[in-house]
XYZ file of C-alpha atoms in Angstrom:
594
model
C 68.080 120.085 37.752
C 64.160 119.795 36.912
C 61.758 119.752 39.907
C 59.723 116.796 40.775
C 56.205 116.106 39.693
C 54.859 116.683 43.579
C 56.787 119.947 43.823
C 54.979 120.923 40.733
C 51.775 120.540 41.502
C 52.939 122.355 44.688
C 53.505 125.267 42.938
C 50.282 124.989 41.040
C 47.999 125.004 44.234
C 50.049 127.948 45.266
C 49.006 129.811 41.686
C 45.580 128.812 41.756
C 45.538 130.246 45.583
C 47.439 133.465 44.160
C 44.976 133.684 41.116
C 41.627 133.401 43.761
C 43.037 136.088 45.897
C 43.190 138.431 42.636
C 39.817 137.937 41.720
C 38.343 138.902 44.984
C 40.211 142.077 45.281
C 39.602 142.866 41.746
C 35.704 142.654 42.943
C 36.588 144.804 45.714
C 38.176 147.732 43.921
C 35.360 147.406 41.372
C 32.503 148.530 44.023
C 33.272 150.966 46.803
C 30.738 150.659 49.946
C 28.764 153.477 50.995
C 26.168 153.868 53.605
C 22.237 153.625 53.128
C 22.022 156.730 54.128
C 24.436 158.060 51.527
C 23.220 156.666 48.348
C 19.510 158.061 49.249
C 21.501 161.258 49.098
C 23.187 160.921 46.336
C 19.871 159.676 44.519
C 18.079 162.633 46.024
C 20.551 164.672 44.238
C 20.322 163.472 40.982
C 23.794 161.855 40.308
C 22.505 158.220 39.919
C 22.071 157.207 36.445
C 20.733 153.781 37.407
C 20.728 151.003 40.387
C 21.082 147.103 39.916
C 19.831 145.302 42.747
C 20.898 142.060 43.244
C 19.741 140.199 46.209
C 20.490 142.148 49.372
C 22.949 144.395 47.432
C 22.646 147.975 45.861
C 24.797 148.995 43.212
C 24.808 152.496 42.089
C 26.269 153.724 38.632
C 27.037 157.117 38.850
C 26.416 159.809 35.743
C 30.109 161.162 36.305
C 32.764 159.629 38.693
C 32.885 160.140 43.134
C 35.986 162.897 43.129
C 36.671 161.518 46.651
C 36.071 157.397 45.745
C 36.850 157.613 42.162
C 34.973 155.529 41.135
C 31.409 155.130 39.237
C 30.322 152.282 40.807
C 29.020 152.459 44.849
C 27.669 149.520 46.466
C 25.745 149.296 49.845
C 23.218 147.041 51.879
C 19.657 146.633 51.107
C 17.232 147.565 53.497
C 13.852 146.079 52.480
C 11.638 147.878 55.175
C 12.455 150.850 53.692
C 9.080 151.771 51.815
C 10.519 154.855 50.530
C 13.103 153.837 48.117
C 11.304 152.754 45.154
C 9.361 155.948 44.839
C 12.689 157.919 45.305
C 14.029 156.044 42.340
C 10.879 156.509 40.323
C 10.783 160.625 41.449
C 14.426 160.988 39.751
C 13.619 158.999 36.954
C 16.531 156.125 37.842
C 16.742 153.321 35.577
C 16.078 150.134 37.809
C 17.594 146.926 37.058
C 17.520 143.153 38.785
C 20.446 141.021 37.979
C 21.798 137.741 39.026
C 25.236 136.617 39.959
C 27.699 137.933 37.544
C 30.178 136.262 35.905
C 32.959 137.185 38.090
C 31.541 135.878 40.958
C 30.369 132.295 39.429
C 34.282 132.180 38.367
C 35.502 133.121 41.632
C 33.184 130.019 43.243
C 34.149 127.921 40.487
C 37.975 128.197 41.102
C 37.305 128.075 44.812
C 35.664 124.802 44.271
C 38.428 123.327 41.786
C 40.880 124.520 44.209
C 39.562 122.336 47.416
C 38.838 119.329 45.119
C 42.722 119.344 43.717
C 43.990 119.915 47.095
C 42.037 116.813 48.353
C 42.850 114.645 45.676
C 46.380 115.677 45.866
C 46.802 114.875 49.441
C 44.872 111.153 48.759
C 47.775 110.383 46.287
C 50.522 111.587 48.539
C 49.234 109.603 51.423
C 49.386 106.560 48.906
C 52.410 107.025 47.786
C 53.424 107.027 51.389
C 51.777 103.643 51.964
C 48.999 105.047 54.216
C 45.471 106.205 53.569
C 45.728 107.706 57.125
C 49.158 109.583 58.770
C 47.665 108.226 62.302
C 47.662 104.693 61.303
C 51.571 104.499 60.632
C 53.460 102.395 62.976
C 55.420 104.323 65.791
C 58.212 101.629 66.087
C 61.540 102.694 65.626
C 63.593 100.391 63.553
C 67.607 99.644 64.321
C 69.405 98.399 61.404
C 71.846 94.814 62.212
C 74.668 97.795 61.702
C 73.604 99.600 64.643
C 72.613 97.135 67.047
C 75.729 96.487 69.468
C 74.441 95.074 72.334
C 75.457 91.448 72.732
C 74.670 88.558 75.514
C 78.171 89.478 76.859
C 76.875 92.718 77.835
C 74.218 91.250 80.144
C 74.714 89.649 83.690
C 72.631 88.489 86.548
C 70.146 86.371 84.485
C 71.668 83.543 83.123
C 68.791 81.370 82.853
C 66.760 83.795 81.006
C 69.955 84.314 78.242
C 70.363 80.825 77.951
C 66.482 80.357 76.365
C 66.908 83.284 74.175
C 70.120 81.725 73.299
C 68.026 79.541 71.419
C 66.188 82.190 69.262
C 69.605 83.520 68.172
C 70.514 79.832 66.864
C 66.708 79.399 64.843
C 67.261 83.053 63.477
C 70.878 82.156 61.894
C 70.421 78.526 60.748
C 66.752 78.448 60.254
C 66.814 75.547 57.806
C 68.944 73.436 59.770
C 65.462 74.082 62.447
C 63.186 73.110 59.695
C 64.957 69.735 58.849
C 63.928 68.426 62.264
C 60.679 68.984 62.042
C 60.567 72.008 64.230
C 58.500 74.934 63.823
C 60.060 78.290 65.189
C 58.458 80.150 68.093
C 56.286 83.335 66.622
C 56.169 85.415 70.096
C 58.229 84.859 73.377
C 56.968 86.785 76.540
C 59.718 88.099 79.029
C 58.343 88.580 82.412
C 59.724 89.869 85.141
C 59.651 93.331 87.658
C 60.974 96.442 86.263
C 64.482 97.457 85.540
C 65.799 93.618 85.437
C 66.887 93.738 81.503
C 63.804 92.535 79.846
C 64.604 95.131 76.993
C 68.251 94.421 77.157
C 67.657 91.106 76.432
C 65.648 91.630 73.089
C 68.370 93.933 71.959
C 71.300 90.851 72.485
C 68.841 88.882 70.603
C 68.755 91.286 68.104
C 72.604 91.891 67.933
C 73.383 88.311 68.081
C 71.240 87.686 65.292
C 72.348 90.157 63.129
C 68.425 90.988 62.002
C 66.729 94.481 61.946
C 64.633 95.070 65.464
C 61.832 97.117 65.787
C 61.164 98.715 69.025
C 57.621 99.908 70.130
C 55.591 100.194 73.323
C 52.552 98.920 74.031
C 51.361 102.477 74.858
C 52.037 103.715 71.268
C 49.058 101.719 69.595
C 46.542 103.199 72.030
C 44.726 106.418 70.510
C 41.460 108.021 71.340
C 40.903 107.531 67.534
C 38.833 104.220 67.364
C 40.798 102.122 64.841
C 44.067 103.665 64.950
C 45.516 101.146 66.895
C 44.533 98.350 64.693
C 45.280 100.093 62.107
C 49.253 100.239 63.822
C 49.225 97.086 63.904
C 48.675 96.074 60.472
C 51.208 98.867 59.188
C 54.093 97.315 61.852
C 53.926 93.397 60.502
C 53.769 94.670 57.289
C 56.966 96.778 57.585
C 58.417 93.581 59.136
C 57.240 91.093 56.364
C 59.581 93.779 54.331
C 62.579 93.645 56.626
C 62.655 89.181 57.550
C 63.897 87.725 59.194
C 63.755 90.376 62.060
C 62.310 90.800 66.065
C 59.717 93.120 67.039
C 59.716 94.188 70.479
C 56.678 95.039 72.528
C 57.443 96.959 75.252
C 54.940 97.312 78.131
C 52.626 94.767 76.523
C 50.298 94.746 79.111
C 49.008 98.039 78.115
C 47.013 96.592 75.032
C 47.041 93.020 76.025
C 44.949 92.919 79.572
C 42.082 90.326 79.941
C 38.818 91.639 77.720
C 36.049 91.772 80.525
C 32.918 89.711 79.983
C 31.259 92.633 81.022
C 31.993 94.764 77.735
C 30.245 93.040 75.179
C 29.630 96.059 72.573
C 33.178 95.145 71.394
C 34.034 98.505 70.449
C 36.457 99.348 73.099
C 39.601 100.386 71.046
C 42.223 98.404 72.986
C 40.190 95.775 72.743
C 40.330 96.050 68.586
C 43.946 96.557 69.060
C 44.554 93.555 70.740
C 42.435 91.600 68.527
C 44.483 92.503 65.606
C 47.810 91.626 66.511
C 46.222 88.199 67.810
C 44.904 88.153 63.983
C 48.412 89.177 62.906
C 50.157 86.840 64.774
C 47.918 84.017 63.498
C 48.315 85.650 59.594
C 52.104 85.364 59.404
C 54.171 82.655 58.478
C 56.538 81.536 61.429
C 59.049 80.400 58.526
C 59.559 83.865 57.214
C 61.658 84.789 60.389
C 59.509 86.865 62.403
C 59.607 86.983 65.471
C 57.326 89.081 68.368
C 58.890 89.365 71.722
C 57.237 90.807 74.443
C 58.031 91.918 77.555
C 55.408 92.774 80.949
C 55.771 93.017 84.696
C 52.028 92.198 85.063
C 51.612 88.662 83.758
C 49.203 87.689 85.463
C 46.891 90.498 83.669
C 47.419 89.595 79.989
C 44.380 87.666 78.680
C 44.544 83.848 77.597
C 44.218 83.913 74.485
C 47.874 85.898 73.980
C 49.482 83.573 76.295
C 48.272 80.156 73.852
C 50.404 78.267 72.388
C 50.867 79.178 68.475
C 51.075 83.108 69.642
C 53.473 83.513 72.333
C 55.162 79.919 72.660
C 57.239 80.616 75.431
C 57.267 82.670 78.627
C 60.953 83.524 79.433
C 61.006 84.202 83.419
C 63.766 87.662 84.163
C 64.297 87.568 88.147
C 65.834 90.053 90.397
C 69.265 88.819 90.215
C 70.832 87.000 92.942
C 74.333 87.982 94.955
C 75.833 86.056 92.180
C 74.251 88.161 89.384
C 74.530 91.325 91.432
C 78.086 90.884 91.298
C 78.298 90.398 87.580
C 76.385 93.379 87.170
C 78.089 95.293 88.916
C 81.097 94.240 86.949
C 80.089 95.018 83.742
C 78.572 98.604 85.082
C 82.511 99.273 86.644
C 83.951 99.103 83.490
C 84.452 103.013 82.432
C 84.089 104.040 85.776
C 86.992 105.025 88.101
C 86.827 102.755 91.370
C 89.309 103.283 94.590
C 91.418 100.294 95.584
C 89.175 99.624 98.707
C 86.077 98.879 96.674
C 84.988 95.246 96.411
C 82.341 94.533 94.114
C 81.500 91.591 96.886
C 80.591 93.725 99.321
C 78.523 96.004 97.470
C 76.661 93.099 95.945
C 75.993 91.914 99.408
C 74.870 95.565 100.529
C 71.890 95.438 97.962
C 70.061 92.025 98.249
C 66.639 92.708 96.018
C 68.699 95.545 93.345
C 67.537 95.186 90.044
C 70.309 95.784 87.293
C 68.616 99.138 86.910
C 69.305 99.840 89.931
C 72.930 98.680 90.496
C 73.253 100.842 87.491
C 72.291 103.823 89.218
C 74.240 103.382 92.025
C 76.934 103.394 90.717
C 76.067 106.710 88.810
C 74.888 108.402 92.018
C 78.358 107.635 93.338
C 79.941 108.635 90.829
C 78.132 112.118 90.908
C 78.891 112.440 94.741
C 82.869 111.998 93.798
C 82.486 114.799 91.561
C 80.726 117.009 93.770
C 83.645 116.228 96.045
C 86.495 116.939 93.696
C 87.730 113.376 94.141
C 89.402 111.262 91.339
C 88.080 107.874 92.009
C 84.791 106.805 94.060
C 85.289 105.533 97.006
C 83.507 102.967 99.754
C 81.775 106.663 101.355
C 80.049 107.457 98.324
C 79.096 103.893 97.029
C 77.450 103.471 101.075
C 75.566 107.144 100.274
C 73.978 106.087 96.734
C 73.060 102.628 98.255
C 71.878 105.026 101.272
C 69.944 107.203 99.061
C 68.513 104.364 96.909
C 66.882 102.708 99.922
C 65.745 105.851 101.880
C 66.106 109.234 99.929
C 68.340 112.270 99.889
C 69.525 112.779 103.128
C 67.929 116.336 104.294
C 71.197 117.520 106.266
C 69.613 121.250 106.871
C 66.391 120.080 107.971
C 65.599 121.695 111.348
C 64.282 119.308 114.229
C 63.901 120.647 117.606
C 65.700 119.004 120.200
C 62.854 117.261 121.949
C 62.127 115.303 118.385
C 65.292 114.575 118.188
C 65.707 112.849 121.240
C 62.805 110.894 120.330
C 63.173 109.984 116.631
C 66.968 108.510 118.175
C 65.602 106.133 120.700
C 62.719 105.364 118.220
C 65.601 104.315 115.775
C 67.301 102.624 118.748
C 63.769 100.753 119.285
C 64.425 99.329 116.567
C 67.905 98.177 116.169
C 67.483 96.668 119.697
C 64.537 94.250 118.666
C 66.607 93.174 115.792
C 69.380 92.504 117.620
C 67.446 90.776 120.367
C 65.833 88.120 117.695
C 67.979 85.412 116.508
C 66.278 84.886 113.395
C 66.479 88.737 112.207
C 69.116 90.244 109.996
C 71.508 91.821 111.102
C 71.425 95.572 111.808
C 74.331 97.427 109.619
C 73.514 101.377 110.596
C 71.270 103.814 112.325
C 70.703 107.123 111.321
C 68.431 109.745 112.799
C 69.379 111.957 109.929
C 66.057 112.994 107.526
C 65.803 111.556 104.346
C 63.283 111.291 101.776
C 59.852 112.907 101.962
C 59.198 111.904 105.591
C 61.645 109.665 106.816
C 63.589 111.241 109.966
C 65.585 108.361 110.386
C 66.189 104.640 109.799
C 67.546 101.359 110.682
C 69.084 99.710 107.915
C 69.600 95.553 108.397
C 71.552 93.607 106.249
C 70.747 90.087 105.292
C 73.512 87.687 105.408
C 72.329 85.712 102.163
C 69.405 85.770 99.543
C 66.644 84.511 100.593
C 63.089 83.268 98.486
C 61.703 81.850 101.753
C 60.227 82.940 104.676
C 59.680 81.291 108.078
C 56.647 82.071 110.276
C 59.254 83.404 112.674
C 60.612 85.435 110.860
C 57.922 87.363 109.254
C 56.546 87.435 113.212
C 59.830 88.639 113.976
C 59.856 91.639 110.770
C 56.381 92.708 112.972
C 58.152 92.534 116.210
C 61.118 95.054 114.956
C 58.251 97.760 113.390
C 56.547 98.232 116.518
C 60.169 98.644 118.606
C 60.426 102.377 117.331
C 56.740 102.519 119.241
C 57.171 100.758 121.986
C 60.603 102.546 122.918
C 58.500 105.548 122.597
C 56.029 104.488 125.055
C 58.303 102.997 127.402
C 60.187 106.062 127.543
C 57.923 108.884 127.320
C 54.763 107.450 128.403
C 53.389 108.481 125.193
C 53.600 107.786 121.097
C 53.728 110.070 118.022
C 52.862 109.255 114.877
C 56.251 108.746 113.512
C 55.776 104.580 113.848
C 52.712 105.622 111.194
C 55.132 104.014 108.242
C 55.800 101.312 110.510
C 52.000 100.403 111.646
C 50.909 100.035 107.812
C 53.918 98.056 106.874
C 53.430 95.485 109.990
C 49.807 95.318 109.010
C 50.528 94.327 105.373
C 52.816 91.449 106.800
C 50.175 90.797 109.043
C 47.222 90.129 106.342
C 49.508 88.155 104.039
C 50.137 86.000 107.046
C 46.384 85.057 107.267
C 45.094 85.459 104.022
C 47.504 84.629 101.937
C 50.232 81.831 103.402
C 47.497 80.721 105.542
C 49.491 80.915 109.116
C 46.757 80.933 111.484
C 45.588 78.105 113.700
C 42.051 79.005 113.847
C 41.514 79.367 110.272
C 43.981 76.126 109.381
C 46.410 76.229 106.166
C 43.945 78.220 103.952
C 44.397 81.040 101.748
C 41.740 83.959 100.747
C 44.347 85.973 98.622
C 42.176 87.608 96.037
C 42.941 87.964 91.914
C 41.679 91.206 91.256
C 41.734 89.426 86.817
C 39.353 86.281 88.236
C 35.749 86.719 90.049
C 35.782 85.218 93.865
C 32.830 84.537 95.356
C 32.423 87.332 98.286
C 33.318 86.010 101.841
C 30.453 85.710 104.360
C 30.617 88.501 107.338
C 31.642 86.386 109.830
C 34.386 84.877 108.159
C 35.848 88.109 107.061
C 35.785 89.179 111.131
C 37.529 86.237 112.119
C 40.223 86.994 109.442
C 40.336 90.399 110.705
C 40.463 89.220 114.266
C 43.231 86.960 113.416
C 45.380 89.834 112.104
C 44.502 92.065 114.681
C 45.612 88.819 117.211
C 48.994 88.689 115.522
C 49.509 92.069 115.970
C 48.836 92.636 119.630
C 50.535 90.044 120.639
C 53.388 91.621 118.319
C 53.559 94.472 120.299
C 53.561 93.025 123.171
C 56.694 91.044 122.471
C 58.440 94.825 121.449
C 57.383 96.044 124.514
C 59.231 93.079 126.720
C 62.466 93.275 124.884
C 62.441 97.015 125.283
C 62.108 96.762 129.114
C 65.111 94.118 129.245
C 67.015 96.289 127.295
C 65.917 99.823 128.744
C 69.772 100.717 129.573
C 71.076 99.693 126.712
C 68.604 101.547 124.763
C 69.076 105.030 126.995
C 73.155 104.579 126.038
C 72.093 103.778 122.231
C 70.169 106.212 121.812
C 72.358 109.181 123.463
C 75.050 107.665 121.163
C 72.731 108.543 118.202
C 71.840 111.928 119.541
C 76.073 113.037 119.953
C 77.144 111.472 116.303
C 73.838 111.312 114.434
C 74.745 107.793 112.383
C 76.030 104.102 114.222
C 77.545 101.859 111.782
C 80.576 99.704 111.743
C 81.933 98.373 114.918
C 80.898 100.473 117.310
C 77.663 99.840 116.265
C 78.248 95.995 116.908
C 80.159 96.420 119.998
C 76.819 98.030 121.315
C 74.085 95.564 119.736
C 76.104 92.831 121.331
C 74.932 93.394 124.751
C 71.414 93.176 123.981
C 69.718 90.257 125.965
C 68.448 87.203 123.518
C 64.435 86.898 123.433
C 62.767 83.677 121.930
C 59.506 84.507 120.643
């Protein structure tokens, strides 16, 4: 078996390395260094026969050879203030000579020097061999064969809509002649947008798999260096790896982390994102959508990408991915429930209605927490417990069990909890409280009040997000009414009633004063600043809305003051309400119309 030419030259740089070492001890063994101080004695002594000096180097040849060195040849350091030399040399009549480099040292520099230059040049012609003047500038992407990809649209739920447009893609990718006869001119990018964890990637892969094409899988983050060019450079190397594998998808994950809106304000155009960015726009624009390529991208932050990606002739079509509804929740969770073991008391139903706003992320991962809880259990199937616990600990955290509370906290964090549930239950237009805990959970939460909406909802009544206010500050209030005094346990509750609050008036424009206007903010577009007495009276507003918020806690908690003592002592004895009994109680809490 002969080697190949690159292992070869391989072993020739490893020679010539060999060879350079050689020489230099050679020089080494030739002179032995002494001290200044010795070779004035040995001169003194008359057992020099001569001296070569050669630039800030002595070299003394001996008459007969050092018995302790063995050698005739001693070398040491020149010290020119010493005025005394030459007239030692002259007293004991040594022979003085100047010479220049020798030989063996202009050989030694000479292979030294051929030795860099073949190394360089031999690492220029591997690099083009590889297809890259520069290892940084290669494409990170990972590329999955049509062999390997076996995700198909049957293996995602939820988001119909969305599957149904990429549908479409599949069709142009697998009869893309029968696309050209009408006239048509295929898509080059398609955007998916949507919040985390819905199946933006999933989606790409179906596409992929349906297709039957190779898909290349990057990030957004992996063309970002702190090497100006680099990512440009990425670029470039990706398409042209693609134009190689057509038809075929590329998939951008976490686009917006290259393609964000280019500030006015940085004109020196030599912000390296900025380059990147501008290349694949030139990329996009260079390729032929004929030849099968297509980009799809996928962001949560749409509204942050700058214009010119979002054009049509770049990314043609923006495919919307929603949080699925109880529908899609349902189907998710089907698909999910396929290899794991469920009891016979599990409906999928219920579960779907237990997590209105899940992502299919997150369904996911519910039902692997449960599934983790059965085996720390020792059970053989999951049951409703478990499935309530990884809902439980997806909402709220891990439950802190061991946590030590003194009994005075306790008693207040339960009829804060009771608060709560009371205002909820005492609002017609607020869902429906499902459990009550006063057990810790998460980094500061010692205890919650879980409500469960009856249906999905994309709408919201000024009612009800009055009401949402209302049931934050009944933790507060119950701890006022009751103790005469607060703690800053409603401190999660104040900033979240406040948020609600400032959307009210600034954003859906539900204040009387201020009429149906909204001062929302884009933090991508400049808004001219408000004046100072506008942005009081917005404040004002807010501050109006939440008063009188309070207020309207306060009242229901004084109508309900029994029930809320008997609540709350419940909570303190069993430490969780849920279920009936939980509903037997709520049901005797008096009505209040806001």
């Amino acid at each position: 078996m002969q080697d190949k030419p690159e292992n070869r030259v391989i072993w020739l740089f490893v020679a010539l390395g060999l060879l350079f070492i050689v020489v230099l001890s050679i020089q080494d063994l030739l002179h032995s260094p002494i001290s200044w101080t010795e070779a004035k004695q040995k001169i003194e002594s008359g057992q020099v026969e001569s001296v070569e000096i050669d630039s800030h180097l002595v070299r003394l040849r001996l008459k007969e050879s050092d018995t302790e060195l063995r050698t005739d040849m001693l070398e040491t350091v020149f010290i020119e203030q010493d005025e005394s030399f030459f007239p030692l040399l002259d007293k004991n009549q040594v022979t003085v000579k100047a010479v220049g480099p020798s030989n063996c040292e202009e050989g030694s520099s000479w292979l030294f020097t051929f030795f860099l230059i073949g190394l360089i040049v031999y690492m220029v012609i591997r690099m083009q061999r590889t297809g890259s003047s520069n290892p940084f500038a290669r494409s990170k992407a990972s590329l999955a064969s049509p062999e390997s990809s076996t995700i198909r649209f049957t293996d995602v739920a939820g988001i119909d809509e969305a599957r149904e447009e990429l549908e479409e893609l599949v069709a142009i990718l697998k009869q893309p002649q029968r696309f050209r006869t009408l006239g048509g001119r295929m898509p080059k990018g398609v955007l998916l947008v949507g919040p985390p964890g819905t199946g933006k990637t999933l989606l790409a892969k179906a596409v992929a798999g349906e297709a039957d094409v190779p898909f290349f899988h990057t990030s957004g983050s992996d063309f970002v260096e702190i090497y100006v060019g680099v990512g440009a450079a990425r670029v470039r190397d990706l398409f042209e790896q693609a134009k190689k594998k057509a038809p075929c998808i590329i998939f951008i994950d976490e686009f917006d982390a290259i393609a964000k809106s280019r500030s006015s304000r940085n004109l020196n155009g030599n912000d390296e994102r900025e380059q990147t960015l501008n290349q694949l726009l030139v990329a996009m624009d260079g390729f032929d959508s004929q030849q099968g390529i297509i980009v799809i991208a996928a962001t949560n932050r749409p509204d942050s990408l700058d214009s010119a990606v979002t054009r049509p002739g770049r990314f043609d079509r923006q495919v919307h991915v929603q949080l699925p509804d109880i529908k899609g929740r349902r189907a998710i969770l089907e698909i999910h429930a396929k290899n794991i073991q469920l009891d016979d008391e599990i409906n999928l139903d219920m579960i779907a209605r237990l997590t209105p706003g899940f992502s299919g992320a997150d369904l996911a991962n519910i039902l692997n927490e449960a599934a983790l809880l059965t085996i720390r259990k020792a059970r053989e199937k999951i049951g409703l417990v478990e499935i309530e616990e990884a809902i439980e600990r997806s909402i709220a955290g891990l439950a802190h069990k061991n946590r030590h509370i003194n009994e005075d906290e306790r008693r207040r964090i339960a009829f804060h909890e009771g608060g709560h549930a009371l205002c909820a239950a005492a609002l017609p237009v607020a869902d429906p409280v499902q459990k009550i805990s006063i057990i810790p959970r998460g980094r500061g939460a010692l205890g919650y009040t879980m409500q469960n909406p009856e249906q999905d909802q994309n709408l919201y009544t000024h009612k009800q997000l009055y009401s949402k206010i209302v049931i934050l500050f009944g933790g507060r209030a119950a701890e006022e009414h009751l103790f005469s005094d607060y703690t800053t346990g409603a401190a999660d509750d104040l900033r979240r009633a406040s948020d609600i609050a400032r959307q009210m008036i600034r954003r859906y424009g539900m204040s009387e004063a201020l009429g149906p206007m909204s001062f929302e903010r884009d933090e991508n577009r400049f808004v001219q600043e408000l004046s100072p007495s506008l942005i009081s009276l917005l404040d004002q507003e807010e501050s109006k809305i939440l008063k009188e918020a309070y207020h309207h806690a306060s009242s229901i908690i004084q109508q309900n003051e029994d029930l809320l003592r008997s609540l709350g002592q419940q909570l303190l004895e069993e430490e969780t309400l849920s279920g009936d009994k939980l509903d037997e109680l709520l049901s005797r809490t008096q009505e209040y119309r806001i």
